[in-house]
PDB file of C-alpha atoms in Angstrom:
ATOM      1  CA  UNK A 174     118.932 127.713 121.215  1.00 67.00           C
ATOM      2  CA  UNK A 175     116.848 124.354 120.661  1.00 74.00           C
ATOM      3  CA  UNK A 176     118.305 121.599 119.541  1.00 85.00           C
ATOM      4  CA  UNK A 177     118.186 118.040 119.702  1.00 92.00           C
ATOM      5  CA  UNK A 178     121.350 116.022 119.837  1.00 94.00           C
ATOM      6  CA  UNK A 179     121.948 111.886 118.566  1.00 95.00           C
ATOM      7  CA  UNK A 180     125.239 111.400 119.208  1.00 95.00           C
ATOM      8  CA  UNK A 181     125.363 107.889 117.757  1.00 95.00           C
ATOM      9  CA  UNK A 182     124.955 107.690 113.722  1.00 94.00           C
ATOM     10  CA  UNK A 183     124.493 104.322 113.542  1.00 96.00           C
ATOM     11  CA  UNK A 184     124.736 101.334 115.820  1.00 97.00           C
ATOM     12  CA  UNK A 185     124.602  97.393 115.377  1.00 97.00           C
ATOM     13  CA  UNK A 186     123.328  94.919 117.545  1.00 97.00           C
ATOM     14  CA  UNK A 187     122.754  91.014 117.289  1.00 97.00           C
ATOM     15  CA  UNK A 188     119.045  90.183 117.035  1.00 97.00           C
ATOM     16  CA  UNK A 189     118.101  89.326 120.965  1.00 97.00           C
ATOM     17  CA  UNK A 190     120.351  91.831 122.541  1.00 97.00           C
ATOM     18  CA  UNK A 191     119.183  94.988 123.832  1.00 97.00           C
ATOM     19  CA  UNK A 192     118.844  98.457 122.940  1.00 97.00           C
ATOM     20  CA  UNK A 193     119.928 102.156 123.962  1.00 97.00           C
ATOM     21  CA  UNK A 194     119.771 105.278 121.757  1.00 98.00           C
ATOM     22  CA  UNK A 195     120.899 108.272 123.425  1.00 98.00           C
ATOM     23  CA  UNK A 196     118.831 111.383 123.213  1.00 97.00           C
ATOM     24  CA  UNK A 197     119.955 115.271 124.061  1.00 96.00           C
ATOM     25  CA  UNK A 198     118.222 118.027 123.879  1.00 93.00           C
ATOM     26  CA  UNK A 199     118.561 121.265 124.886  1.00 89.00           C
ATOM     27  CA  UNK A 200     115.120 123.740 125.421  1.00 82.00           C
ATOM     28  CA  UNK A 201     114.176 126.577 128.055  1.00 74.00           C
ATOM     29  CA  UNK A 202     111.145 124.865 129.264  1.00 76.00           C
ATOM     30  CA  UNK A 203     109.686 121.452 129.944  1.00 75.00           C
ATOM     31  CA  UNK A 204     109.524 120.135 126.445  1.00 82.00           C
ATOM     32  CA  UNK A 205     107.485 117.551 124.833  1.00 88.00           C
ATOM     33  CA  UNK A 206     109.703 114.229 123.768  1.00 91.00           C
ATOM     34  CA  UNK A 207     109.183 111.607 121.010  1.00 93.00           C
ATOM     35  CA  UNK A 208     110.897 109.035 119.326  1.00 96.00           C
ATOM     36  CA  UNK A 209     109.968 107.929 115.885  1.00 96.00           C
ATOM     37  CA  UNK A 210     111.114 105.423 113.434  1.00 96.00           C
ATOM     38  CA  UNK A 211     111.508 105.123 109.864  1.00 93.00           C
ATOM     39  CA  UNK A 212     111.440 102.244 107.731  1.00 91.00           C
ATOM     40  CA  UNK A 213     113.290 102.186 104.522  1.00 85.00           C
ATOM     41  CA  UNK A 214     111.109 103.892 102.266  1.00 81.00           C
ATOM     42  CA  UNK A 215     108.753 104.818 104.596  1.00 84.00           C
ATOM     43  CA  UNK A 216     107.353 108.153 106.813  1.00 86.00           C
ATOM     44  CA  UNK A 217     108.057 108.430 110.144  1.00 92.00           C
ATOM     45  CA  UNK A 218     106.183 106.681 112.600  1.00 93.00           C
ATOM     46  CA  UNK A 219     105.451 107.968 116.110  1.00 93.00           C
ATOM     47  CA  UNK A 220     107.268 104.996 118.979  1.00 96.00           C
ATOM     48  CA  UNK A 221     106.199 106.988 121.918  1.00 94.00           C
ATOM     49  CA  UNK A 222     105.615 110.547 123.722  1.00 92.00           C
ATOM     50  CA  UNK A 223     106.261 112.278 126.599  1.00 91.00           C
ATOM     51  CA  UNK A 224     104.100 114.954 127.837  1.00 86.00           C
ATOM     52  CA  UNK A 225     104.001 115.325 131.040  1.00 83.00           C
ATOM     53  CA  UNK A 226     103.507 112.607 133.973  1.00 85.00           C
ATOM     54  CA  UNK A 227     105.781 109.552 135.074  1.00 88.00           C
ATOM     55  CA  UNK A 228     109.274 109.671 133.139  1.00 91.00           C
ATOM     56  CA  UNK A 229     108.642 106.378 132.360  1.00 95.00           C
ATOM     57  CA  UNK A 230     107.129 106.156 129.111  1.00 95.00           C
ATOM     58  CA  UNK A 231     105.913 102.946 127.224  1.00 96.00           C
ATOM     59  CA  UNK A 232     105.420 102.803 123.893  1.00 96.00           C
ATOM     60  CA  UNK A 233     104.567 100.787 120.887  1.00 95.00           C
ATOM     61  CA  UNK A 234     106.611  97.315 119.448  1.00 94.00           C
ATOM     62  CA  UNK A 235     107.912  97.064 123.142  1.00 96.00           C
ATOM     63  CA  UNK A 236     110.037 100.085 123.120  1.00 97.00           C
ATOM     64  CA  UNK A 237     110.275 102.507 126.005  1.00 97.00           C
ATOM     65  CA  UNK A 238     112.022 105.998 127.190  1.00 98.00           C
ATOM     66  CA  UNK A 239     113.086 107.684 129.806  1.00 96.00           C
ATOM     67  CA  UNK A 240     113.098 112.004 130.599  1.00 94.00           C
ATOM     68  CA  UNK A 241     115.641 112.303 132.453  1.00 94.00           C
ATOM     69  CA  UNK A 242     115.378 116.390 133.680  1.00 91.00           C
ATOM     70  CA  UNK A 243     118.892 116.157 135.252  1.00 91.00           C
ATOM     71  CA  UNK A 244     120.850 114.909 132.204  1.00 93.00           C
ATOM     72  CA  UNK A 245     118.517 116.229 129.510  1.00 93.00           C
ATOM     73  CA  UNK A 246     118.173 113.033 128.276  1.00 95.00           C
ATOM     74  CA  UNK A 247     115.419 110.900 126.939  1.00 96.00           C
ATOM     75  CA  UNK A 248     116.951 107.380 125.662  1.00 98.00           C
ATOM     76  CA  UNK A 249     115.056 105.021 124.258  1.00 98.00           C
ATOM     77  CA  UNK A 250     115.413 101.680 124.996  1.00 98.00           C
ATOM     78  CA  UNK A 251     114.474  97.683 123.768  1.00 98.00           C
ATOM     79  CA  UNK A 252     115.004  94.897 126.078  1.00 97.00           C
ATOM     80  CA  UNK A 253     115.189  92.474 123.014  1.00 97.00           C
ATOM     81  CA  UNK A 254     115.872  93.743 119.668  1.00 97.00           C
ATOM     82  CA  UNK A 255     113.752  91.906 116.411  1.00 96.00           C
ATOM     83  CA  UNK A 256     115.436  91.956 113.079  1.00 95.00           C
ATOM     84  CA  UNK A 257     112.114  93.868 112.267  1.00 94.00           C
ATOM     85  CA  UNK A 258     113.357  96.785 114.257  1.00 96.00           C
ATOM     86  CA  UNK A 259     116.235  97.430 111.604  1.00 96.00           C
ATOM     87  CA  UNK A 260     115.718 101.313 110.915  1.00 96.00           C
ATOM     88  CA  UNK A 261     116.063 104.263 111.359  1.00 95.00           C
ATOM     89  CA  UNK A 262     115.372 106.061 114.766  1.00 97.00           C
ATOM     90  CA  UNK A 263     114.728 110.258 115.332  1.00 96.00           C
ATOM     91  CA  UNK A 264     114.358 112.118 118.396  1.00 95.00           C
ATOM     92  CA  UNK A 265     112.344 114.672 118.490  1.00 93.00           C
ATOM     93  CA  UNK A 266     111.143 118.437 120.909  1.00 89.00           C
ATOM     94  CA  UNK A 267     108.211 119.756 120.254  1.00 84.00           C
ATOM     95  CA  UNK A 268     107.508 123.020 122.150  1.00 72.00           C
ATOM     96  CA  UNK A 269     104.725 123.804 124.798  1.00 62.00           C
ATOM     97  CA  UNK A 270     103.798 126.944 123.541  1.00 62.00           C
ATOM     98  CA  UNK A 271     104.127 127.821 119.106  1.00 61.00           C
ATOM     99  CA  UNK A 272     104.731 125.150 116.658  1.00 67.00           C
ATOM    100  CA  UNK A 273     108.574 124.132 116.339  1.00 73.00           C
ATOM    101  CA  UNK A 274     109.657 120.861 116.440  1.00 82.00           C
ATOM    102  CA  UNK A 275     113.284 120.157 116.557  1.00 85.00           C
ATOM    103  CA  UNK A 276     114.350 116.507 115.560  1.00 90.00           C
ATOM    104  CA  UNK A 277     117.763 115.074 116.077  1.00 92.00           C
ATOM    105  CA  UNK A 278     120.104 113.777 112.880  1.00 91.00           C
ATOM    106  CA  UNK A 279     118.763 110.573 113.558  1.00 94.00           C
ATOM    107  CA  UNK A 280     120.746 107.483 114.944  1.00 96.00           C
ATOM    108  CA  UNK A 281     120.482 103.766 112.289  1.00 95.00           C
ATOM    109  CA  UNK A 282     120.217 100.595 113.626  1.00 97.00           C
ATOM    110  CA  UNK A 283     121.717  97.771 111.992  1.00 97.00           C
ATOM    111  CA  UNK A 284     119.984  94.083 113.575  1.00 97.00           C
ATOM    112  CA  UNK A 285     122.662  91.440 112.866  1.00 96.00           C
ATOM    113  CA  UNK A 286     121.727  87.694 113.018  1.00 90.00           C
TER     114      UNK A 286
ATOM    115  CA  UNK B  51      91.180 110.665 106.020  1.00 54.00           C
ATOM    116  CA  UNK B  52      92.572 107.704 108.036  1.00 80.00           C
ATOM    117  CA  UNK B  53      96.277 109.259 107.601  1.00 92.00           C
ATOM    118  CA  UNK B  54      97.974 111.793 105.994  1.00 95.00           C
ATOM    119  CA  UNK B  55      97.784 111.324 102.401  1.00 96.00           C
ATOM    120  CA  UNK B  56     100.559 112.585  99.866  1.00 97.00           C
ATOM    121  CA  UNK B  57     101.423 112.410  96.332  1.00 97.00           C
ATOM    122  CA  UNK B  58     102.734 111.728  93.833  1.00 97.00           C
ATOM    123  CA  UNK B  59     105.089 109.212  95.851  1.00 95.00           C
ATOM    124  CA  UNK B  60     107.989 109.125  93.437  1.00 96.00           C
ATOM    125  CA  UNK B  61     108.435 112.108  90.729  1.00 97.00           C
ATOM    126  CA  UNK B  62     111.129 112.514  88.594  1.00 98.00           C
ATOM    127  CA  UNK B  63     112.133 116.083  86.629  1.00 97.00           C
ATOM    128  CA  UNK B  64     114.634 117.848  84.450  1.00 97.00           C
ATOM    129  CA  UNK B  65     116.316 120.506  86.027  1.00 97.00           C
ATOM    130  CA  UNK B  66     114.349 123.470  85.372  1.00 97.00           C
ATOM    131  CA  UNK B  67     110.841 122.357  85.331  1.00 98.00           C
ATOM    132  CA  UNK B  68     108.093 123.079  88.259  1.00 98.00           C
ATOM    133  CA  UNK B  69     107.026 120.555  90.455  1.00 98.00           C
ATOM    134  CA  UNK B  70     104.218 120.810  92.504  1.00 98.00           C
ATOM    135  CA  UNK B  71     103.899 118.198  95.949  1.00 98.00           C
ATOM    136  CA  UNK B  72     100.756 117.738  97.753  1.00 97.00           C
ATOM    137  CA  UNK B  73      99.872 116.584 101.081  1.00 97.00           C
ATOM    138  CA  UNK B  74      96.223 115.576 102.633  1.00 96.00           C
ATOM    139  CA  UNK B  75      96.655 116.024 106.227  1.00 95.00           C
ATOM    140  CA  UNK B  76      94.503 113.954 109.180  1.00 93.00           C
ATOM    141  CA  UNK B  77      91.084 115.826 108.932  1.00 90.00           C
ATOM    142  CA  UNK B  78      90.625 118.175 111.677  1.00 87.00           C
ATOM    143  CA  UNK B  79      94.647 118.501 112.421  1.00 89.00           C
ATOM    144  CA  UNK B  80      94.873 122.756 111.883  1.00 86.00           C
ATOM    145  CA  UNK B  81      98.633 122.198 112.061  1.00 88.00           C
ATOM    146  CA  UNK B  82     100.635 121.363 108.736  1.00 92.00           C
ATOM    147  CA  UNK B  83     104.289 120.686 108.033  1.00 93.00           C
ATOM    148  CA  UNK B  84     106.909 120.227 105.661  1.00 95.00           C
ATOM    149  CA  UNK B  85     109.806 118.611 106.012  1.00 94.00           C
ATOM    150  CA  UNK B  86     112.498 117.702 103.657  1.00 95.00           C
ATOM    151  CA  UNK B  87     114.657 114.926 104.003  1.00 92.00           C
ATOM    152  CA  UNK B  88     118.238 114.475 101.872  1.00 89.00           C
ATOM    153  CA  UNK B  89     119.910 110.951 101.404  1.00 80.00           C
ATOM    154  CA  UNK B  90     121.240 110.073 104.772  1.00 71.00           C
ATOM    155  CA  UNK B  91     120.185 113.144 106.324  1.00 76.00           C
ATOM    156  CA  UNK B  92     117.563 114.301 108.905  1.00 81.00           C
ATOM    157  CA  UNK B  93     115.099 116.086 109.045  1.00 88.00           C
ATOM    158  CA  UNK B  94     114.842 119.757 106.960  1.00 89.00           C
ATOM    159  CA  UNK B  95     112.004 121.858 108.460  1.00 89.00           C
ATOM    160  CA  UNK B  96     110.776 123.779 105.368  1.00 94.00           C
ATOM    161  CA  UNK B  97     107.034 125.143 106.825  1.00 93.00           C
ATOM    162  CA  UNK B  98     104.427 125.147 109.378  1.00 90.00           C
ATOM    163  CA  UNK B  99     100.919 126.103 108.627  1.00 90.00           C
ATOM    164  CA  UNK B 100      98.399 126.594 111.558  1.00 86.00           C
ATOM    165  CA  UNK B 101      95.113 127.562 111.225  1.00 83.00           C
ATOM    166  CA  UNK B 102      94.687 130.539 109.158  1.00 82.00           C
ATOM    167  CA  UNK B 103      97.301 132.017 110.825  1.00 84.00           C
ATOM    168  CA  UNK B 104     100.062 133.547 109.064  1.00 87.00           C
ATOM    169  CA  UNK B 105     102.550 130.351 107.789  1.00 90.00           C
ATOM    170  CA  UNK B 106     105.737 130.504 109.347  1.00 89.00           C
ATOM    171  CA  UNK B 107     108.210 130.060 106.293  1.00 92.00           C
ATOM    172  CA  UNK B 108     111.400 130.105 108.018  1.00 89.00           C
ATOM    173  CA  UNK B 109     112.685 127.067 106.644  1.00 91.00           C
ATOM    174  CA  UNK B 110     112.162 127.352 102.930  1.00 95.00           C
ATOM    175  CA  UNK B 111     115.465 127.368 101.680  1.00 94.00           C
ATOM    176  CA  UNK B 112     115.192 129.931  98.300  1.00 95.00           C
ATOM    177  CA  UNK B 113     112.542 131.680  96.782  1.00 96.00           C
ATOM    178  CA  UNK B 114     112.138 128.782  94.649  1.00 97.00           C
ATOM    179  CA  UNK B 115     110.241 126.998  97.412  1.00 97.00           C
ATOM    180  CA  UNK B 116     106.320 128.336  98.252  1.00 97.00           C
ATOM    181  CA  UNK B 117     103.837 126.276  99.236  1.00 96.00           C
ATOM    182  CA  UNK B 118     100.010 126.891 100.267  1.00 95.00           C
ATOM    183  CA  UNK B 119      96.976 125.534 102.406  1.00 94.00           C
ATOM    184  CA  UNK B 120      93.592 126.131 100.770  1.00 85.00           C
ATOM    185  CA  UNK B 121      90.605 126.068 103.131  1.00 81.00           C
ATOM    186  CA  UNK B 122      92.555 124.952 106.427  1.00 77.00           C
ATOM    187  CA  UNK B 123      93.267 121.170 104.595  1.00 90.00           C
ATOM    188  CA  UNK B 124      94.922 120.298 101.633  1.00 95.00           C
ATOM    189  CA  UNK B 125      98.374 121.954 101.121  1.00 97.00           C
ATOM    190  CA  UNK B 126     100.742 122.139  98.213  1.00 97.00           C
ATOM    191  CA  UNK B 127     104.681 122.942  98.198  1.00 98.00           C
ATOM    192  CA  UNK B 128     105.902 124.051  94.700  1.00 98.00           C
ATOM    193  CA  UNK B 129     109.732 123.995  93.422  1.00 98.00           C
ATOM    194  CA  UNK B 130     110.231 126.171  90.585  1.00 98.00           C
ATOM    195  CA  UNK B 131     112.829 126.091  87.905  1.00 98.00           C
ATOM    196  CA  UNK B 132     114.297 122.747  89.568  1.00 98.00           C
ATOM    197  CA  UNK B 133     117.551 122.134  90.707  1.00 97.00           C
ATOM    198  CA  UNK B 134     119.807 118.648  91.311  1.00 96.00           C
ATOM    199  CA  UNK B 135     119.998 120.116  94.849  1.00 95.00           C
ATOM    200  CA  UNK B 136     116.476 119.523  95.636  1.00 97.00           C
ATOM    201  CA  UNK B 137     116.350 115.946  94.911  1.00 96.00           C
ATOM    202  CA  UNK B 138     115.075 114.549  98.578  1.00 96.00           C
ATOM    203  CA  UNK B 139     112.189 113.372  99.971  1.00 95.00           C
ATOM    204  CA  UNK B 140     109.656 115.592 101.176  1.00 97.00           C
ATOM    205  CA  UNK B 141     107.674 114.499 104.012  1.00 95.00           C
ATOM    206  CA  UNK B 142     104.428 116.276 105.164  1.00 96.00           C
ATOM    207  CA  UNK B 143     102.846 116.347 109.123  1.00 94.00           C
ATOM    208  CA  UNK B 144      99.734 117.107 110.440  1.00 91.00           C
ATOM    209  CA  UNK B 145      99.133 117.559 113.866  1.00 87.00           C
ATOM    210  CA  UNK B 146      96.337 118.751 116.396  1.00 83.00           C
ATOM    211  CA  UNK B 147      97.093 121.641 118.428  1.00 70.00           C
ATOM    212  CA  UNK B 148      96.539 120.557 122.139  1.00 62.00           C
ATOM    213  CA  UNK B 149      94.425 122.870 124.469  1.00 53.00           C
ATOM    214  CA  UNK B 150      96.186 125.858 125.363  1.00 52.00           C
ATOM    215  CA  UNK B 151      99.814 124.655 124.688  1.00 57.00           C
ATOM    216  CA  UNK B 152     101.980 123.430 121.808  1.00 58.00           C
ATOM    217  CA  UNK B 153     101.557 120.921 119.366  1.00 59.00           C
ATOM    218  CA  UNK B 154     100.704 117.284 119.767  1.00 74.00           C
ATOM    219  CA  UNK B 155     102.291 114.480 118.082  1.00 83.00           C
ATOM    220  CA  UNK B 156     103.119 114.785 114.130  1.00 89.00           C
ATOM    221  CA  UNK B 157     101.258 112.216 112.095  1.00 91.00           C
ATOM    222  CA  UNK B 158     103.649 111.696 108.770  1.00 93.00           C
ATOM    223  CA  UNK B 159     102.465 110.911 104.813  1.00 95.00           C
ATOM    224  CA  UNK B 160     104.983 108.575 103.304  1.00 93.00           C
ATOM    225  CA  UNK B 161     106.886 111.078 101.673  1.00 94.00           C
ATOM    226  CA  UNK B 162     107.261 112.136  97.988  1.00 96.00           C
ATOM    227  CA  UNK B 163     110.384 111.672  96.313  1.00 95.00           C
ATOM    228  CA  UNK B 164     111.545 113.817  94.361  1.00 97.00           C
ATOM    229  CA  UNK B 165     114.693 112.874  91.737  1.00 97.00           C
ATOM    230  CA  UNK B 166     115.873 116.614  89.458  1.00 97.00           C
ATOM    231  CA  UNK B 167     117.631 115.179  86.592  1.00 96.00           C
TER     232      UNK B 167
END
């Protein structure tokens, strides 16, 4: 079955430090990848996307992920975390073929001073 | 629109009363979905519109829950006869359907929470 798996619940970092949430999933078929965030208060907000392409994937507020096939992984990562990225984080598989999306429990950051 | 529009953003209820949610999605996204979203929880797939395609109402936790997509746009998801159990957030998606594959990126509303007294 699909699923998508964020093993941490919440992590804390000091503002400056960087960044890795973990990502699982588990699908039959090449899936489509995203990472969004949520704000307190707010809707989700797409980070970045992976299709297809180089595993390498850049996305917005200087964020990036990488699919890693092998490990079925796609972590996302911040070289230098901004009290501004305080929030909350989802992973999320879309299929290639229908309409599911599967999104992980969700993993909250914590920026500490 | 620019984005996907719900409302009302914050309604409160006594238990037993109908609520009704609505959601604008992108214009020209045929896909449509609702989510639900408890305190400190993830996300609850409740349904998926595409198109005038059957909806796929997998997720709709009791027959309380229905919801509906006039003319391909604007949907609404109603809650009869209330309970404190549905208090959440429910989020709506839209999302374009890409050329001969699955679904593109969900675009979210903000959410409309929902507080059963």
């Amino acid at each position: 079955a699909q699923s998508v798996t964020q093993p941490d619940i919440h992590i804390t970092v000091s503002e400056g430090a960087s960044l890795e949430l973990r990502c699982n999933y588990s699908y039959g078929a090449t899936p489509y990848l995203f990472w969004y965030v949520q704000s307190p208060g707010q809707g989700l907000q797409l980070l970045l996307k992976y299709f297809s392409g180089d595993t390498l994937v850049q996305g917005i507020k200087g964020f990036e992920a990488e699919f890693k096939r092998s490990q079925s992984s796609f972590n996302l990562r911040k070289p230098s975390v901004h009290w501004s990225d305080a929030a909350e984080y989802f992973c999320a598989v879309g299929a290639n073929t229908g309409n599911q999306f599967y999104f992980g429990t969700g993993t909250s950051l914590t920026v500490i001073p | 629109g620019a984005g996907v529009s719900q409302s009302p953003s914050n309604k409160v209820t006594e238990k037993g009363k109908d609520v009704e949610l609505r959601c604008d999605p992108i214009s020209g996204h045929t896909a449509l979905y609702w989510y639900r979203q408890s305190l400190g929880q993830g996300l609850e797939f409740l349904i998926y519109f595409q198109g005038n395609s059957a909806p796929d109402k997998s997720g709709l936790p009791s027959d309380r829950f229905s919801a509906e997509r006039t003319g391909g746009s604007v949907s609404t998801l109603t809650i009869q006869r209330t309970q404190q159990e549905d208090s959440a957030v429910y989020l709506c998606a839209s999302s374009s359907v890409l050329a001969g594959s699955g679904t593109g990126e969900l675009f979210f509303g903000e959410g409309s929470r929902l507080t059963v007294l």
